[in-house]
Amino acid sequence: GQSLEQPSEVTAVEGAIVQINCTYQTSGFYGLSWYQQHDGGAPTFLSYNALDGLEETGRFSSFLSRSDSYGYLLLQELQMKDSASYFCAVRDQGSSGSARQLTFGSGTQLTVLP
Amino acid sequence: SAVISQKPSRDICQRGTSLTIQCQVDSQVTMMFWYRQQPGQSLTLIATANQGSEATYESGFVIDKFPISRPNLTFSTLTVSNMSPEDSSIYLCSVGEENEQFFGPGTRLTVL
């Protein structure tokens, strides 16, 4: 089966840098994604890593090491609006056979303090 | 990108009743996914709905409890049948096959 582990909570101050780690166990791994979800909102896509290395998109970067089954999301120059839940998700074969589907981690609640 | 709408946005229902949630996408998509998210928890995949075939359910979810329709490439419904308070959750429709997945705004269901 699949399992993902990420910290439940992270707190940081405005302007700081925070890293949210994710380790996973899965079969038929295709890639690691990150999603942001504000309270009461729908998850929104942040990044996707299929290959090892760092992907940078503005203030957010995501890293993947396939050999270590590990990735992280790096948020720089934190802003108050970054306070949200962040989910890592693996795209894998899943139990539905041919469909490539997302399996989500338990989520990390990020609180940005002034 | 895809724009997804869901109806209803929220509902309060009595135990033993059923609720059908509608999901409309602004473009044709092959696969649609239904997720459940309990407050403060992660997203759990209920089933994958393909047009023209029966939905594929994940472990712990069965068709009798969560029947799904997929009449065309832009629309799907999920029914929560014979509801109990344990079914209180947010139900989300989603589309996307490769790098990015898009989610509807969710249906917040409370069962009394």
XYZ file of N, CA and C in Angstrom:
678
model
N 0.821 -1.196 0.000
C 0.000 0.000 0.000
C 0.851 1.241 0.000
N 0.173 2.384 -0.035
C 0.897 3.645 -0.068
C 0.871 4.303 1.300
N 1.941 5.018 1.644
C 1.934 5.820 2.860
C 2.832 7.023 2.651
N 2.407 8.146 3.194
C 3.185 9.377 3.134
C 3.248 9.966 4.528
N 4.408 10.514 4.879
C 4.578 11.142 6.176
C 5.068 12.563 6.009
N 4.416 13.460 6.696
C 4.820 14.853 6.727
C 4.483 15.410 8.095
N 5.181 16.480 8.520
C 4.895 17.017 9.858
C 3.476 17.571 9.911
N 2.877 17.500 11.081
C 1.497 17.958 11.200
C 1.398 19.478 11.275
N 2.405 20.108 11.871
C 2.352 21.565 12.046
C 3.738 22.181 11.884
N 3.750 23.372 11.325
C 4.976 24.167 11.251
C 4.589 25.619 11.495
N 5.388 26.313 12.277
C 5.154 27.729 12.537
C 6.405 28.523 12.192
N 6.220 29.663 11.539
C 7.342 30.510 11.178
C 6.856 31.959 11.140
N 7.809 32.884 11.035
C 7.456 34.302 11.014
C 7.536 34.836 9.593
N 6.873 35.907 9.362
C 6.923 36.568 8.053
C 8.354 36.811 7.621
N 8.609 36.582 6.348
C 9.937 36.812 5.805
C 10.891 35.649 5.949
N 10.512 34.677 6.757
C 11.397 33.534 7.003
C 11.294 32.520 5.860
N 12.106 31.466 5.979
C 12.089 30.341 5.049
C 11.649 29.108 5.832
N 10.802 28.306 5.250
C 10.360 27.087 5.920
C 10.409 25.925 4.924
N 10.781 24.772 5.442
C 10.856 23.561 4.622
C 9.904 22.523 5.197
N 9.062 21.972 4.358
C 8.123 20.925 4.763
C 8.543 19.635 4.078
N 8.894 18.663 4.889
C 9.404 17.397 4.364
C 8.292 16.382 4.147
N 8.551 15.479 3.240
C 7.593 14.407 2.946
C 8.357 13.148 2.577
N 8.096 12.075 3.279
C 8.642 10.778 2.898
C 7.489 9.883 2.487
N 7.760 9.002 1.565
C 6.666 8.199 1.022
C 7.094 6.761 0.786
N 6.098 5.893 0.801
C 6.279 4.501 0.411
C 5.143 4.170 -0.532
N 5.489 3.744 -1.724
C 4.459 3.458 -2.702
C 5.018 2.550 -3.773
N 4.137 2.012 -4.591
C 4.573 1.207 -5.728
C 4.170 1.924 -7.009
N 4.925 1.713 -8.069
C 4.581 2.346 -9.333
C 4.618 3.858 -9.270
N 5.634 4.393 -8.630
C 5.746 5.841 -8.400
C 5.962 6.586 -9.705
N 5.165 7.670 -9.900
C 5.330 8.511 -11.079
C 5.850 9.896 -10.728
N 5.448 10.411 -9.555
C 5.894 11.742 -9.199
C 5.314 12.196 -7.881
N 5.887 13.281 -7.371
C 5.462 13.857 -6.093
C 4.919 15.259 -6.344
N 3.741 15.511 -5.819
C 3.092 16.811 -5.985
C 2.916 17.482 -4.633
N 2.730 18.775 -4.703
C 2.398 19.563 -3.512
C 1.161 20.405 -3.803
N 0.268 20.434 -2.794
C -0.962 21.195 -2.903
C -1.104 22.076 -1.674
N -1.690 23.236 -1.906
C -1.982 24.178 -0.834
C -3.494 24.236 -0.635
N -3.919 24.281 0.607
C -5.347 24.392 0.886
C -5.563 25.370 2.025
N -6.240 26.470 1.715
C -6.640 27.406 2.761
C -7.928 26.900 3.404
N -8.145 27.333 4.630
C -9.344 26.931 5.362
C -10.589 27.208 4.526
N -11.405 26.182 4.355
C -12.657 26.353 3.632
C -12.508 26.353 2.129
N -11.265 26.206 1.644
C -11.037 26.249 0.203
C -10.704 24.893 -0.372
N -10.597 24.848 -1.676
C -10.214 23.612 -2.357
C -8.691 23.542 -2.451
N -8.151 22.349 -2.521
C -6.702 22.237 -2.740
C -6.324 22.839 -4.087
N -5.193 23.529 -4.107
C -4.682 24.079 -5.363
C -3.265 23.592 -5.586
N -2.957 23.317 -6.818
C -1.682 22.746 -7.209
C -0.552 23.750 -7.018
N 0.567 23.260 -6.454
C 1.750 24.098 -6.313
C 2.885 23.627 -7.212
N 3.176 22.328 -7.167
C 4.339 21.847 -7.911
C 4.255 20.343 -8.115
N 5.082 19.883 -9.047
C 5.153 18.459 -9.355
C 6.592 18.122 -9.716
N 7.117 17.069 -9.089
C 8.458 16.578 -9.408
C 8.362 15.120 -9.844
N 8.804 14.858 -11.045
C 8.887 13.480 -11.508
C 10.329 12.976 -11.458
N 11.264 13.895 -11.583
C 12.689 13.552 -11.589
C 13.386 14.157 -10.381
N 14.527 13.578 -10.046
C 15.311 14.094 -8.924
C 15.709 15.545 -9.180
N 15.737 16.298 -8.093
C 16.238 17.658 -8.201
C 15.257 18.675 -7.680
N 15.620 19.923 -7.908
C 14.876 21.052 -7.385
C 14.120 21.762 -8.500
N 12.842 22.021 -8.252
C 12.019 22.802 -9.177
C 11.641 24.094 -8.474
N 11.886 25.206 -9.140
C 11.610 26.499 -8.508
C 10.498 27.215 -9.246
N 9.535 27.713 -8.456
C 8.440 28.506 -9.017
C 8.200 29.679 -8.087
N 8.837 30.783 -8.405
C 8.678 31.969 -7.573
C 9.233 31.746 -6.186
N 8.425 32.015 -5.168
C 8.884 31.867 -3.790
C 8.893 30.410 -3.330
N 8.253 29.553 -4.113
C 8.139 28.153 -3.721
C 9.078 27.287 -4.558
N 9.715 26.334 -3.909
C 10.549 25.352 -4.598
C 10.176 23.978 -4.076
N 10.356 22.975 -4.914
C 10.095 21.609 -4.478
C 11.246 20.718 -4.919
N 11.555 19.771 -4.057
C 12.709 18.897 -4.272
C 12.260 17.452 -4.200
N 12.907 16.618 -4.984
C 12.613 15.184 -4.956
C 13.905 14.378 -5.020
N 13.977 13.342 -4.194
C 15.012 12.327 -4.296
C 14.304 10.985 -4.385
N 14.257 10.411 -5.548
C 13.553 9.150 -5.751
C 14.244 8.012 -5.008
N 15.573 8.055 -4.955
C 16.302 6.973 -4.285
C 16.036 6.973 -2.788
N 15.741 8.134 -2.223
C 15.460 8.237 -0.792
C 13.970 8.258 -0.496
N 13.135 8.223 -1.529
C 11.676 8.329 -1.357
C 11.339 9.537 -0.489
N 11.887 10.651 -0.865
C 11.829 11.853 -0.022
C 11.704 13.084 -0.896
N 10.940 14.020 -0.395
C 10.850 15.304 -1.052
C 10.558 16.394 -0.045
N 10.679 17.617 -0.477
C 10.301 18.721 0.400
C 9.783 19.892 -0.409
N 9.015 20.706 0.281
C 8.528 21.973 -0.261
C 9.223 23.083 0.514
N 9.823 24.005 -0.192
C 10.531 25.121 0.425
C 9.774 26.410 0.127
N 9.403 27.105 1.163
C 8.696 28.371 0.994
C 9.595 29.496 1.501
N 9.873 30.440 0.654
C 10.756 31.548 1.000
C 9.952 32.832 1.141
N 10.573 33.778 1.847
C 9.959 35.099 2.030
C 8.492 34.948 2.445
N 8.295 34.203 3.511
C 6.942 33.872 3.943
C 6.074 35.113 4.105
N 4.823 34.959 3.709
C 3.822 36.005 3.870
C 2.665 35.432 4.682
N 1.913 36.330 5.282
C 0.779 35.893 6.099
C -0.179 35.028 5.290
N -0.339 35.356 4.018
C -1.280 34.612 3.175
C -0.825 33.180 2.905
N 0.423 32.863 3.259
C 0.913 31.495 3.084
C 0.407 30.563 4.185
N -0.217 31.112 5.209
C -0.799 30.274 6.257
C -1.889 29.410 5.632
N -1.676 28.101 5.678
C -2.574 27.158 5.001
C -2.101 25.755 5.343
N -2.829 24.779 4.846
C -2.375 23.390 4.918
C -1.672 23.035 3.619
N -0.592 22.297 3.744
C 0.191 21.874 2.579
C 0.237 20.354 2.558
N -0.155 19.797 1.437
C -0.222 18.352 1.286
C 0.788 17.886 0.244
N 1.572 16.886 0.586
C 2.312 16.189 -0.450
C 1.419 15.060 -0.958
N 1.625 14.692 -2.200
C 0.802 13.655 -2.804
C 1.639 12.906 -3.823
N 1.508 11.597 -3.830
C 2.229 10.808 -4.821
C 1.259 10.388 -5.912
N 1.764 10.457 -7.117
C 0.997 9.947 -8.241
C 1.531 8.546 -8.518
N 0.642 7.577 -8.364
C 1.090 6.195 -8.516
C -0.005 5.373 -9.156
N 0.246 4.087 -9.232
C -0.697 3.211 -9.911
C -1.985 3.098 -9.117
N -1.861 3.067 -7.803
C -3.036 2.999 -6.964
C -3.763 1.673 -7.078
N -4.834 1.573 -6.352
C -5.565 0.307 -6.307
C -6.579 0.187 -7.425
N -6.730 1.250 -8.212
C -7.733 1.184 -9.280
C -7.107 0.766 -10.597
N -5.909 0.209 -10.559
C -5.347 -0.412 -11.754
C -4.664 0.564 -12.666
N -5.225 0.788 -13.821
C -4.515 1.534 -14.836
C -4.497 3.032 -14.581
N -5.390 3.537 -13.748
C -5.439 4.981 -13.533
C -4.266 5.450 -12.697
N -3.653 6.528 -13.122
C -2.635 7.164 -12.299
C -3.360 8.110 -11.370
N -3.304 7.849 -10.108
C -4.099 8.652 -9.195
C -3.235 9.240 -8.109
N -3.781 10.225 -7.440
C -3.085 10.911 -6.368
C -3.441 10.309 -5.018
N -2.433 10.040 -4.231
C -2.621 9.658 -2.840
C -1.993 10.742 -1.995
N -2.770 11.299 -1.069
C -2.340 12.467 -0.318
C -1.758 12.103 1.038
N -0.784 12.917 1.463
C -0.309 12.847 2.832
C -1.326 13.476 3.765
N -1.003 13.444 5.042
C -1.942 13.912 6.060
C -1.993 15.430 6.172
N -1.044 16.104 5.548
C -1.077 17.556 5.533
C -0.268 18.191 6.642
N 0.306 19.345 6.333
C 1.077 20.141 7.290
C 0.412 21.502 7.418
N -0.002 21.837 8.620
C -0.618 23.143 8.856
C 0.494 24.148 9.105
N 0.640 25.090 8.181
C 1.646 26.152 8.323
C 0.986 27.402 8.872
N 1.553 27.904 9.943
C 1.096 29.162 10.524
C 2.224 30.178 10.391
N 1.912 31.285 9.741
C 2.891 32.364 9.583
C 2.528 33.480 10.547
N 3.451 33.815 11.416
C 3.232 34.843 12.431
C 3.807 36.181 11.988
N 3.171 37.259 12.420
C 3.686 38.587 12.027
C 5.008 38.896 12.721
N -6.001 24.510 -17.833
C -6.654 24.423 -16.537
C -8.104 24.017 -16.712
N -8.745 23.658 -15.625
C -10.142 23.260 -15.648
C -10.881 23.989 -14.538
N -12.087 24.413 -14.856
C -12.934 25.045 -13.854
C -14.031 24.054 -13.487
N -14.161 23.793 -12.201
C -15.084 22.770 -11.720
C -16.093 23.414 -10.781
N -17.352 23.101 -10.986
C -18.383 23.567 -10.065
C -19.074 22.363 -9.444
N -19.523 22.536 -8.231
C -20.233 21.476 -7.523
C -21.509 22.034 -6.937
N -22.524 21.170 -6.926
C -23.778 21.528 -6.275
C -24.267 20.346 -5.463
N -24.802 20.528 -4.272
C -24.849 21.795 -3.543
C -23.499 22.118 -2.923
N -23.335 23.339 -2.463
C -22.083 23.695 -1.791
C -22.072 23.154 -0.361
N -23.249 23.051 0.218
C -23.375 22.474 1.560
C -24.790 21.985 1.761
N -24.932 21.062 2.678
C -26.265 20.567 3.007
C -26.243 19.945 4.392
N -27.378 19.997 5.019
C -27.578 19.316 6.306
C -28.678 18.299 6.091
N -28.376 17.046 6.390
C -29.302 15.969 6.066
C -29.589 15.128 7.295
N -30.715 14.435 7.247
C -31.087 13.518 8.309
C -30.507 12.142 8.027
N -30.171 11.439 9.074
C -29.649 10.081 8.893
C -30.673 9.213 8.179
N -30.149 8.313 7.364
C -31.012 7.412 6.619
C -31.419 7.925 5.245
N -31.193 9.203 4.992
C -31.542 9.767 3.689
C -30.337 9.702 2.756
N -30.537 10.137 1.526
C -29.463 10.141 0.528
C -29.305 11.535 -0.059
N -28.106 11.840 -0.483
C -27.816 13.122 -1.113
C -27.008 12.883 -2.377
N -27.405 13.538 -3.449
C -26.642 13.453 -4.698
C -25.909 14.755 -4.942
N -24.620 14.638 -5.151
C -23.735 15.783 -5.385
C -23.401 15.811 -6.870
N -23.528 16.989 -7.461
C -23.243 17.142 -8.883
C -21.898 17.825 -9.093
N -21.214 17.409 -10.139
C -19.926 17.992 -10.496
C -19.921 18.297 -11.993
N -19.653 19.549 -12.327
C -19.634 19.987 -13.718
C -18.260 20.577 -14.035
N -17.685 20.139 -15.137
C -16.378 20.633 -15.567
C -16.544 21.418 -16.864
N -15.712 22.446 -17.042
C -15.873 23.310 -18.209
C -15.175 22.770 -19.463
N -14.620 21.570 -19.378
C -13.995 20.960 -20.543
C -14.177 19.448 -20.456
N -14.003 18.785 -21.561
C -14.174 17.330 -21.572
C -12.948 16.659 -20.944
N -13.192 15.737 -20.059
C -12.107 15.034 -19.377
C -12.415 13.551 -19.366
N -11.374 12.758 -19.416
C -11.556 11.308 -19.420
C -11.932 10.793 -18.032
N -11.142 11.180 -17.054
C -11.358 10.656 -15.713
C -11.787 11.765 -14.760
N -12.708 11.430 -13.898
C -13.092 12.321 -12.813
C -12.933 11.544 -11.512
N -12.513 12.234 -10.484
C -12.233 11.605 -9.202
C -13.123 12.219 -8.130
N -13.547 11.375 -7.212
C -14.302 11.844 -6.061
C -13.495 11.568 -4.798
N -13.305 12.629 -4.003
C -12.551 12.535 -2.757
C -13.454 12.902 -1.583
N -13.058 12.420 -0.426
C -13.692 12.833 0.819
C -12.619 13.419 1.722
N -12.978 14.499 2.404
C -12.048 15.132 3.325
C -12.792 15.482 4.605
N -12.459 14.789 5.682
C -13.065 15.108 6.952
C -12.326 16.284 7.568
N -12.998 17.068 8.388
C -12.422 18.318 8.895
C -11.027 18.133 9.474
N -10.089 18.915 8.986
C -8.720 18.850 9.482
C -7.944 17.636 9.035
N -8.502 16.879 8.128
C -7.859 15.636 7.705
C -7.405 15.732 6.246
N -6.814 14.644 5.795
C -6.335 14.601 4.418
C -7.470 14.233 3.468
N -7.141 14.193 2.194
C -8.107 13.803 1.182
C -7.983 12.308 0.934
N -9.123 11.654 0.899
C -9.169 10.220 0.647
C -9.947 9.975 -0.627
N -9.343 9.253 -1.548
C -10.015 8.958 -2.804
C -11.117 7.944 -2.597
N -12.314 8.292 -3.061
C -13.447 7.380 -2.981
C -13.486 6.488 -4.214
N -13.455 7.122 -5.387
C -13.580 6.363 -6.628
C -13.138 7.206 -7.802
N -12.867 6.501 -8.885
C -12.530 7.110 -10.166
C -13.657 6.809 -11.140
N -14.146 7.858 -11.804
C -15.293 7.702 -12.699
C -14.863 7.954 -14.135
N -15.021 6.952 -14.968
C -14.760 7.085 -16.401
C -16.079 7.099 -17.144
N -16.140 7.894 -18.188
C -17.361 7.962 -18.973
C -17.589 6.650 -19.702
N -18.787 6.137 -19.571
C -19.152 4.929 -20.307
C -18.804 3.633 -19.616
N -18.276 3.709 -18.424
C -17.981 2.468 -17.699
C -18.276 2.669 -16.223
N -18.302 1.573 -15.500
C -18.561 1.666 -14.059
C -17.381 2.324 -13.347
N -17.701 3.022 -12.294
C -16.653 3.646 -11.501
C -15.810 2.587 -10.801
N -14.578 2.937 -10.540
C -13.667 2.050 -9.811
C -13.506 2.584 -8.403
N -13.831 1.759 -7.414
C -13.856 2.196 -6.028
C -12.587 1.781 -5.301
N -12.168 2.647 -4.393
C -11.019 2.352 -3.542
C -11.450 1.461 -2.383
N -10.443 0.879 -1.765
C -10.702 0.011 -0.622
C -11.461 0.779 0.455
N -12.520 0.163 0.944
C -13.317 0.786 1.990
C -14.534 1.532 1.479
N -14.668 1.654 0.184
C -15.810 2.342 -0.419
C -16.502 1.396 -1.397
N -17.835 1.356 -1.322
C -18.583 0.430 -2.161
C -19.661 1.165 -2.935
N -20.038 0.551 -4.046
C -20.988 1.189 -4.957
C -22.357 1.376 -4.328
N -22.775 0.460 -3.477
C -24.099 0.590 -2.868
C -24.188 1.820 -1.983
N -23.088 2.185 -1.367
C -23.058 3.324 -0.467
C -22.791 4.623 -1.229
N -21.960 4.553 -2.251
C -21.553 5.741 -3.006
C -21.738 5.528 -4.510
N -22.967 5.359 -4.960
C -23.157 5.184 -6.412
C -22.736 6.442 -7.174
N -22.124 6.223 -8.305
C -21.598 7.306 -9.127
C -22.163 7.184 -10.537
N -22.516 8.320 -11.103
C -22.892 8.340 -12.515
C -21.905 9.198 -13.285
N -21.701 8.835 -14.563
C -20.802 9.612 -15.419
C -21.405 9.593 -16.824
N -22.466 10.363 -17.023
C -23.205 10.277 -18.284
C -22.475 10.878 -19.478
N -21.540 11.791 -19.246
C -20.788 12.380 -20.356
C -19.431 12.846 -19.864
N -18.687 13.488 -20.734
C -17.295 13.825 -20.416
C -17.136 15.100 -19.586
N -18.242 15.750 -19.238
C -18.125 16.984 -18.442
C -18.905 16.931 -17.134
N -19.512 15.810 -16.831
C -20.436 15.781 -15.701
C -20.360 14.451 -14.972
N -20.530 14.531 -13.642
C -20.594 13.323 -12.829
C -21.416 13.617 -11.581
N -22.004 12.583 -11.024
C -22.673 12.720 -9.732
C -22.175 11.653 -8.785
N -22.149 12.004 -7.529
C -21.847 11.080 -6.435
C -23.031 11.122 -5.477
N -23.573 9.966 -5.157
C -24.652 9.885 -4.184
C -24.118 9.285 -2.895
N -24.425 9.915 -1.796
C -24.110 9.354 -0.487
C -25.420 8.767 0.032
N -25.461 7.452 0.144
C -26.717 6.758 0.426
C -26.841 6.393 1.891
N -28.090 6.329 2.346
C -28.374 5.861 3.707
C -27.389 6.478 4.695
N -27.412 7.782 4.741
C -26.382 8.525 5.471
C -26.434 8.333 6.969
N -25.267 8.386 7.562
C -25.107 8.373 9.009
C -24.198 9.547 9.378
N -24.148 9.919 10.651
C -23.281 11.044 11.052
C -21.817 10.863 10.633
N -21.378 9.609 10.500
C -19.997 9.353 10.083
C -19.720 9.800 8.656
N -20.768 10.038 7.893
C -20.606 10.518 6.519
C -20.421 12.031 6.450
N -20.537 12.701 7.573
C -20.317 14.153 7.595
C -18.888 14.428 7.164
N -18.753 15.202 6.115
C -17.444 15.405 5.516
C -17.571 16.426 4.391
N -16.439 16.760 3.801
C -16.442 17.536 2.566
C -16.164 16.571 1.423
N -16.974 16.646 0.400
C -16.820 15.780 -0.764
C -16.355 16.650 -1.929
N -15.256 16.228 -2.537
C -14.634 17.022 -3.586
C -14.554 16.233 -4.883
N -14.882 16.914 -5.939
C -14.735 16.377 -7.285
C -13.409 16.886 -7.847
N -12.746 16.079 -8.640
C -11.441 16.474 -9.156
C -11.221 15.906 -10.548
N -10.450 16.634 -11.340
C -10.068 16.147 -12.669
C -8.580 16.386 -12.865
N -8.002 15.657 -13.829
C -6.579 15.835 -14.101
C -5.912 14.495 -14.163
N -5.005 14.319 -15.081
C -4.384 13.017 -15.258
C -2.877 13.043 -15.151
N -2.278 14.116 -15.453
C -0.829 14.126 -15.479
C -0.284 14.922 -14.306
N 0.383 15.997 -14.582
C 1.104 16.679 -13.512
C 0.209 17.415 -12.531
N -0.916 17.902 -13.006
C -1.709 18.803 -12.175
C -3.141 18.317 -12.071
N -3.667 18.386 -10.883
C -5.049 17.992 -10.657
C -5.807 19.208 -10.125
N -7.047 19.348 -10.620
C -7.884 20.483 -10.248
C -9.042 19.978 -9.399
N -9.421 20.789 -8.430
C -10.465 20.398 -7.516
C -11.636 21.366 -7.574
N -12.819 20.806 -7.410
C -13.984 21.638 -7.228
C -13.991 22.250 -5.844
N -14.931 23.153 -5.596
C -14.979 23.855 -4.301
C -15.430 22.973 -3.148
N -15.965 21.797 -3.468
C -16.376 20.888 -2.400
C -17.829 21.058 -2.000
N -18.368 19.994 -1.445
C -19.718 19.977 -0.870
C -19.570 19.606 0.591
N -19.947 20.527 1.449
C -19.843 20.274 2.893
C -21.130 19.638 3.378
N -21.034 18.387 3.787
C -22.206 17.612 4.204
C -22.182 17.395 5.713
N -23.297 17.716 6.325
C -23.493 17.437 7.750
C -24.693 16.520 7.892
N -24.492 15.405 8.566
C -25.569 14.433 8.774
C -25.934 14.435 10.260
N -27.212 14.673 10.524
C -27.666 14.749 11.924
C -28.245 13.430 12.403
